[in-house]
Coordinates of C-alpha atoms in Angstrom, one line a residue:
M1 CA -26.4 5.1 -23.0
Q2 CA -23.1 3.1 -22.4
E3 CA -23.2 0.7 -19.5
F4 CA -19.8 0.7 -17.8
K5 CA -18.4 -2.6 -16.6
H6 CA -16.3 -1.2 -13.8
N7 CA -17.6 1.6 -11.5
I8 CA -15.0 2.9 -9.1
S9 CA -14.2 5.4 -6.3
I10 CA -10.5 6.4 -5.7
L11 CA -9.4 7.3 -2.2
G12 CA -6.1 9.1 -2.6
S13 CA -6.5 10.2 -6.2
T14 CA -3.6 12.7 -6.3
G15 CA -1.0 10.3 -5.0
S16 CA 1.2 7.9 -7.0
I17 CA -1.3 5.0 -7.1
G18 CA -4.3 7.3 -7.6
T19 CA -2.8 9.1 -10.6
Q20 CA -1.8 5.8 -12.2
T21 CA -5.3 4.4 -11.5
L22 CA -6.7 7.3 -13.5
E23 CA -4.2 6.6 -16.3
V24 CA -5.7 3.1 -16.5
A25 CA -9.2 4.6 -16.5
R26 CA -8.2 7.0 -19.2
N27 CA -7.0 4.2 -21.4
Y28 CA -9.9 1.8 -20.7
K29 CA -13.3 3.5 -21.3
G30 CA -15.1 0.7 -19.5
I31 CA -14.0 2.2 -16.2
K32 CA -16.2 5.0 -14.8
V33 CA -14.9 7.1 -11.9
H34 CA -17.8 8.1 -9.7
A35 CA -15.9 9.5 -6.6
L36 CA -12.5 10.9 -5.9
A37 CA -10.9 11.8 -2.6
A38 CA -7.6 13.6 -1.9
H39 CA -6.0 15.3 1.1
S40 CA -5.1 18.8 -0.1
N41 CA -3.6 18.9 -3.6
I42 CA -6.6 20.7 -5.1
D43 CA -4.8 21.9 -8.2
L44 CA -4.3 18.4 -9.4
L45 CA -7.7 17.3 -8.0
E46 CA -9.4 20.0 -10.0
K47 CA -7.8 18.8 -13.2
Q48 CA -8.9 15.2 -12.4
T49 CA -12.4 16.3 -11.6
R50 CA -12.8 18.2 -14.9
E51 CA -11.5 15.3 -16.9
F52 CA -13.3 12.4 -15.2
K53 CA -16.4 14.1 -14.0
P54 CA -17.0 12.3 -10.8
E55 CA -20.3 13.0 -9.0
L56 CA -18.6 13.2 -5.5
V57 CA -15.3 14.7 -4.5
C58 CA -13.8 14.7 -1.0
V59 CA -11.0 17.1 0.1
A60 CA -9.8 15.9 3.5
D61 CA -8.5 19.4 4.4
S62 CA -11.7 21.4 5.2
N63 CA -10.1 24.8 4.3
K64 CA -8.9 23.4 1.0
A65 CA -12.4 21.9 0.5
A66 CA -14.0 25.3 0.7
E67 CA -11.6 26.7 -1.9
F68 CA -12.1 23.7 -4.1
K69 CA -15.9 24.0 -4.0
I70 CA -15.6 27.6 -5.4
R71 CA -13.2 26.4 -8.1
V72 CA -15.6 23.7 -9.4
A73 CA -18.9 25.7 -8.9
D74 CA -19.5 25.4 -12.6
L75 CA -19.5 21.6 -12.4
D76 CA -22.3 19.2 -11.3
V77 CA -20.3 17.7 -8.4
K78 CA -20.9 17.3 -4.7
V79 CA -17.9 18.4 -2.6
V80 CA -17.4 17.0 0.9
S81 CA -14.6 17.1 3.4
G82 CA -12.9 15.5 6.5
E83 CA -13.2 11.9 7.7
E84 CA -16.9 11.8 7.1
G85 CA -16.4 12.9 3.6
L86 CA -13.8 10.2 3.0
S87 CA -16.2 7.6 4.2
E88 CA -19.0 9.0 2.0
A89 CA -16.7 8.6 -1.0
A90 CA -15.9 5.1 0.1
V91 CA -19.5 4.0 0.2
Y92 CA -20.7 6.0 -2.9
P93 CA -23.7 3.9 -4.2
K94 CA -22.8 3.8 -7.9
S95 CA -19.3 2.4 -7.3
N96 CA -18.7 -1.3 -7.0
T97 CA -15.0 -1.1 -6.4
V98 CA -13.0 1.2 -4.1
V99 CA -9.4 1.9 -4.7
T100 CA -7.9 2.6 -1.3
A101 CA -4.7 4.5 -1.9
V102 CA -4.6 7.0 1.0
V103 CA -1.4 6.8 3.0
G104 CA -1.3 5.4 6.5
I105 CA -3.8 4.3 9.1
A106 CA -6.2 6.9 7.8
G107 CA -7.3 4.3 5.3
L108 CA -8.6 1.8 7.8
V109 CA -12.0 3.2 8.7
P110 CA -13.1 4.1 5.1
T111 CA -12.0 0.7 4.0
I112 CA -14.2 -0.9 6.7
E113 CA -17.1 1.3 5.7
A114 CA -16.7 0.4 2.0
I115 CA -16.7 -3.3 2.9
K116 CA -19.8 -2.9 4.9
A117 CA -21.4 -1.2 1.9
G118 CA -20.6 -4.3 -0.2
K119 CA -17.8 -2.8 -2.2
N120 CA -14.8 -4.8 -3.5
I121 CA -11.5 -3.3 -2.3
A122 CA -8.6 -2.7 -4.7
L123 CA -6.2 -2.4 -1.8
A124 CA -3.2 -0.1 -2.1
N125 CA -3.2 1.0 1.6
K126 CA -1.2 -1.8 3.3
E127 CA -1.6 -0.1 6.7
T128 CA -5.3 -1.2 6.6
L129 CA -4.3 -4.9 7.0
V130 CA -1.2 -4.2 9.1
T131 CA -3.3 -2.5 11.8
G132 CA -6.7 -4.1 11.4
G133 CA -6.2 -7.2 9.4
H134 CA -8.1 -9.4 11.8
I135 CA -11.1 -7.0 11.5
V136 CA -10.9 -6.4 7.7
T137 CA -10.5 -10.0 6.6
R138 CA -13.4 -11.1 8.8
L139 CA -15.7 -8.4 7.5
A140 CA -14.7 -9.1 3.9
K141 CA -15.8 -12.7 4.4
E142 CA -19.0 -11.7 6.2
Y143 CA -20.0 -9.2 3.5
G144 CA -18.8 -11.4 0.6
V145 CA -16.5 -8.8 -0.9
K146 CA -13.1 -9.3 -2.6
L147 CA -9.8 -7.9 -1.3
L148 CA -7.8 -7.4 -4.5
P149 CA -4.2 -6.4 -3.9
V150 CA -2.7 -3.5 -5.8
D151 CA 0.8 -3.6 -4.5
S152 CA 3.0 -5.1 -7.2
E153 CA 4.3 -7.8 -4.8
H154 CA 0.9 -8.9 -3.5
S155 CA -0.6 -8.8 -7.0
A156 CA 2.2 -11.1 -8.1
I157 CA 1.5 -13.5 -5.3
F158 CA -2.3 -13.3 -6.0
Q159 CA -1.6 -14.1 -9.7
S160 CA 0.8 -16.9 -8.9
L161 CA -1.7 -18.5 -6.5
Q162 CA -4.5 -18.8 -9.0
G163 CA -5.4 -22.4 -9.6
N164 CA -3.9 -24.0 -6.5
P165 CA -4.0 -21.7 -3.4
K166 CA -4.0 -24.4 -0.7
K167 CA -0.7 -26.0 -1.4
I168 CA 1.7 -23.2 -0.5
K169 CA 5.1 -24.1 1.0
K170 CA 6.2 -20.5 1.2
I171 CA 5.8 -17.1 -0.3
L172 CA 8.8 -15.4 -1.9
L173 CA 8.4 -11.7 -1.4
T174 CA 10.8 -9.7 -3.5
A175 CA 12.4 -6.4 -2.5
S176 CA 14.4 -3.9 -4.6
G177 CA 16.7 -3.2 -1.6
G178 CA 16.2 0.5 -2.1
P179 CA 19.1 3.0 -2.7
F180 CA 21.3 1.7 0.2
F181 CA 21.6 -2.1 -0.6
G182 CA 25.0 -3.3 0.6
K183 CA 25.7 -0.2 2.8
T184 CA 26.8 -0.6 6.5
K185 CA 25.3 1.3 9.4
E186 CA 28.4 3.5 9.5
E187 CA 27.9 4.4 5.8
L188 CA 24.3 5.3 6.6
R189 CA 24.9 7.5 9.5
D190 CA 24.8 10.8 7.6
V191 CA 22.2 9.9 5.0
T192 CA 19.9 12.8 4.2
P193 CA 16.2 12.8 3.1
A194 CA 17.3 13.6 -0.4
D195 CA 19.6 10.6 -0.5
A196 CA 16.9 8.3 0.8
L197 CA 14.3 9.5 -1.7
K198 CA 16.5 8.4 -4.7
H199 CA 14.8 5.0 -5.3
P200 CA 16.6 3.1 -8.1
N201 CA 13.5 1.5 -9.8
W202 CA 10.2 3.0 -8.6
N203 CA 8.6 6.4 -8.5
M204 CA 6.6 6.5 -5.3
G205 CA 5.5 9.0 -2.7
A206 CA 8.0 10.2 -0.1
K207 CA 6.8 8.1 2.8
V208 CA 6.8 4.8 0.8
T209 CA 10.2 5.6 -0.7
I210 CA 11.8 6.2 2.7
D211 CA 10.1 3.0 4.0
S212 CA 11.6 1.1 1.0
S213 CA 15.1 2.3 1.9
T214 CA 14.8 1.1 5.5
L215 CA 13.0 -2.1 4.5
V216 CA 10.1 -1.0 6.7
N217 CA 7.9 -1.2 3.6
K218 CA 8.8 -4.8 3.1
G219 CA 8.0 -5.4 6.8
L220 CA 4.6 -3.9 6.3
E221 CA 4.1 -6.1 3.2
I222 CA 5.0 -9.2 5.2
I223 CA 2.2 -8.5 7.6
E224 CA -0.2 -7.6 4.8
A225 CA 0.7 -10.9 3.0
K226 CA -0.1 -12.8 6.2
W227 CA -3.7 -11.5 6.1
L228 CA -4.2 -11.5 2.4
F229 CA -3.1 -15.1 1.8
D230 CA -3.7 -16.7 5.3
V231 CA -0.1 -17.8 5.8
S232 CA 2.2 -17.5 8.9
I233 CA 4.9 -15.0 9.0
D234 CA 7.6 -17.7 9.0
R235 CA 6.4 -18.9 5.6
I236 CA 7.1 -15.6 4.0
E237 CA 10.7 -15.2 2.8
V238 CA 12.1 -11.9 1.6
L239 CA 14.5 -11.9 -1.3
V240 CA 16.4 -8.8 -2.5
H241 CA 15.9 -8.6 -6.2
R242 CA 17.6 -5.5 -7.5
Q243 CA 16.0 -5.5 -11.0
S244 CA 12.4 -5.4 -9.7
V245 CA 11.3 -7.7 -12.6
V246 CA 10.2 -10.7 -10.6
H247 CA 7.5 -9.0 -8.5
S248 CA 7.1 -12.0 -6.2
A249 CA 6.6 -15.8 -6.3
V250 CA 5.1 -18.8 -4.6
M251 CA 6.8 -22.0 -3.8
Y252 CA 4.4 -25.0 -3.7
E253 CA 4.6 -28.1 -1.6
D254 CA 6.3 -30.0 -4.5
N255 CA 8.9 -27.2 -4.7
A256 CA 7.7 -25.8 -7.9
V257 CA 8.0 -22.0 -8.0
I258 CA 5.5 -19.9 -9.9
A259 CA 6.4 -16.2 -10.3
Q260 CA 4.9 -13.1 -11.9
L261 CA 7.3 -11.0 -13.9
G262 CA 6.9 -7.6 -15.5
V263 CA 8.5 -4.2 -15.9
P264 CA 8.7 -2.0 -12.7
D265 CA 5.4 -0.3 -13.4
M266 CA 2.2 -0.2 -11.2
K267 CA -0.3 0.1 -14.0
L268 CA -0.5 -3.6 -14.5
P269 CA -1.4 -4.6 -10.9
I270 CA -3.8 -1.6 -10.7
Q271 CA -5.6 -2.6 -13.9
Y272 CA -5.8 -6.3 -12.9
A273 CA -7.3 -5.4 -9.5
L274 CA -9.9 -3.3 -11.3
T275 CA -10.8 -5.7 -14.0
Y276 CA -10.3 -9.1 -12.3
P277 CA -10.8 -11.8 -13.4
D278 CA -10.5 -10.3 -16.9
R279 CA -7.1 -9.5 -18.4
L280 CA -7.2 -6.6 -20.8
S281 CA -4.6 -5.5 -23.3
M282 CA -2.1 -2.8 -22.2
S283 CA 0.4 -0.9 -24.3
G284 CA 3.8 0.5 -23.4
N285 CA 4.8 -1.8 -20.6
E286 CA 5.9 -5.1 -22.3
L287 CA 8.8 -6.8 -20.6
D288 CA 11.9 -7.0 -22.9
F289 CA 14.0 -9.8 -21.5
E290 CA 17.0 -8.8 -23.4
K291 CA 17.2 -5.7 -21.3
Y292 CA 17.5 -7.8 -18.2
P293 CA 20.2 -10.4 -18.9
D294 CA 20.9 -11.0 -15.2
L295 CA 18.2 -11.5 -12.6
T296 CA 19.8 -11.6 -9.1
F297 CA 18.6 -12.6 -5.7
A298 CA 20.1 -12.1 -2.2
K299 CA 19.1 -12.3 1.4
P300 CA 18.4 -8.9 3.1
D301 CA 20.9 -7.5 5.6
T302 CA 18.7 -7.6 8.7
D303 CA 21.5 -6.5 11.0
T304 CA 21.8 -3.1 9.2
F305 CA 18.1 -3.0 8.2
F306 CA 16.7 -4.5 11.4
A307 CA 13.3 -2.9 11.1
L308 CA 12.5 -6.0 8.9
E309 CA 12.9 -8.2 11.9
L310 CA 10.8 -5.9 14.1
A311 CA 8.0 -6.2 11.5
K312 CA 8.3 -10.0 11.7
K313 CA 8.0 -9.9 15.5
A314 CA 5.0 -7.6 15.2
G315 CA 3.4 -9.9 12.7
R316 CA 4.0 -13.0 14.8
E317 CA 2.7 -11.6 18.0
G318 CA -0.2 -9.6 16.4
G319 CA -2.5 -7.6 18.7
I320 CA -1.7 -3.9 18.7
L321 CA 2.0 -4.5 18.0
P322 CA 1.7 -4.2 14.2
T323 CA -0.1 -0.8 14.8
V324 CA 2.7 0.3 17.0
F325 CA 5.2 -0.7 14.3
N326 CA 3.4 1.2 11.6
S327 CA 2.5 4.3 13.6
S328 CA 5.9 4.8 15.1
D329 CA 7.4 4.5 11.7
E330 CA 5.0 7.1 10.3
A331 CA 6.0 9.5 13.0
A332 CA 9.7 8.7 12.7
V333 CA 9.7 9.2 8.9
D334 CA 7.9 12.5 9.4
L335 CA 10.7 13.7 11.8
F336 CA 13.4 12.5 9.5
L337 CA 11.9 14.3 6.5
K338 CA 11.8 17.4 8.6
G339 CA 15.5 17.0 9.5
K340 CA 14.8 16.5 13.2
I341 CA 16.3 13.0 13.5
G342 CA 18.9 11.0 11.7
Y343 CA 18.3 8.2 9.2
L344 CA 19.3 5.4 11.5
D345 CA 17.0 6.8 14.2
I346 CA 13.9 5.7 12.2
S347 CA 14.3 2.1 13.0
E348 CA 15.5 2.8 16.6
K349 CA 12.4 4.8 17.2
I350 CA 10.3 1.9 16.0
R351 CA 12.1 -0.5 18.3
M352 CA 11.7 1.9 21.3
A353 CA 8.0 2.2 20.7
M354 CA 7.5 -1.6 20.4
D355 CA 9.6 -2.2 23.6
N356 CA 7.4 0.2 25.6
V357 CA 3.9 -1.2 24.7
K358 CA 1.9 -3.8 26.5
N359 CA 0.2 -5.9 23.8
I360 CA -3.5 -6.4 23.5
E361 CA -4.9 -9.5 21.8
N362 CA -7.7 -9.2 19.3
P363 CA -7.9 -5.4 19.6
S364 CA -11.0 -3.4 18.8
L365 CA -10.9 -0.3 16.6
D366 CA -10.7 1.9 19.6
D367 CA -7.7 -0.1 20.9
I368 CA -6.0 0.2 17.5
F369 CA -6.4 4.0 17.4
E370 CA -5.3 4.3 21.0
A371 CA -2.2 2.3 20.1
D372 CA -1.6 4.6 17.2
K373 CA -1.7 7.7 19.4
Y374 CA 0.5 6.0 22.0
A375 CA 3.2 5.1 19.5
R376 CA 3.3 8.6 18.0
K377 CA 3.5 10.1 21.4
I378 CA 6.6 8.0 22.2
V379 CA 8.3 9.0 19.0
Y380 CA 7.4 12.7 19.0
G381 CA 7.9 13.1 22.7
S382 CA 11.2 11.4 23.2

């Protein structure tokens, strides 16, 4: 019987990162998928289950879980649901790595449970570190597990740091600038969800795509980088790089800059997180430099896209403020996608929530989830 090198669970298997993770698993037979978890897309989840034959599948929506169980009754698979089911998938005994690709703060608890079970984390859920970075990084050290970044930017930083991680001058975090680079507030006043979902380089889920357009996503990534690489917020510089070829870079104390370049494709960072420290061959995503004769860099417009500065403030002050930043954005994006608020209101809602919270240092999990509820109440109720 073949012995697999990499045994994984995927939380969020029907999303963008989850489906691309399964592409990697499809191309590299040394990856065995033992558990899958999704929210409610049981059509796709059934296809994944039949192809990859996991032993455990979680459907977060309990009604959908019941229907899914009937659909796969001919398969030898255990079907679970809800938050408990998500945690069961996260700690599945046969997996040694958990890909955390669920959206939002929902990824925090299962990630903590996976760490306590001794699993390495292929981290695609940035909200986990944004809201609970002080808890997650401490537990990772305590349980001796690796936090392996899946975001292309953090993977690039991780790769650029190999060999000399203690001599950082600053991190250069690149951003595509989204579909509205160079636009003024007045030009953005009547932006629709359809406009904001037209990302120039990346194919992502709706929430992340909207966040990319407002630079909220880059703000979340700043806070994530703070925890992943143990650097202060003020040593993380954002550069708008429209071509999305330089995925991020590190400047060292001697001013040398080491960067990781590649095509705008998530399969490389996903594969590297799953197979680290090995590098495996990959077809179809080789960078052709002749297609990119000009690589440009610019400072972000933080007057128009001021959510980036709000994220820096949250990251500097810490406590529950990063949770408030994240959760108020989740609620505001939800309202925007439903046509209930304007595009510019997203960042304004975040600012309003942050202005109306009393910070708590070193928050517990209960504090974090209370802050999450409070921020959403402000946004939805105002």
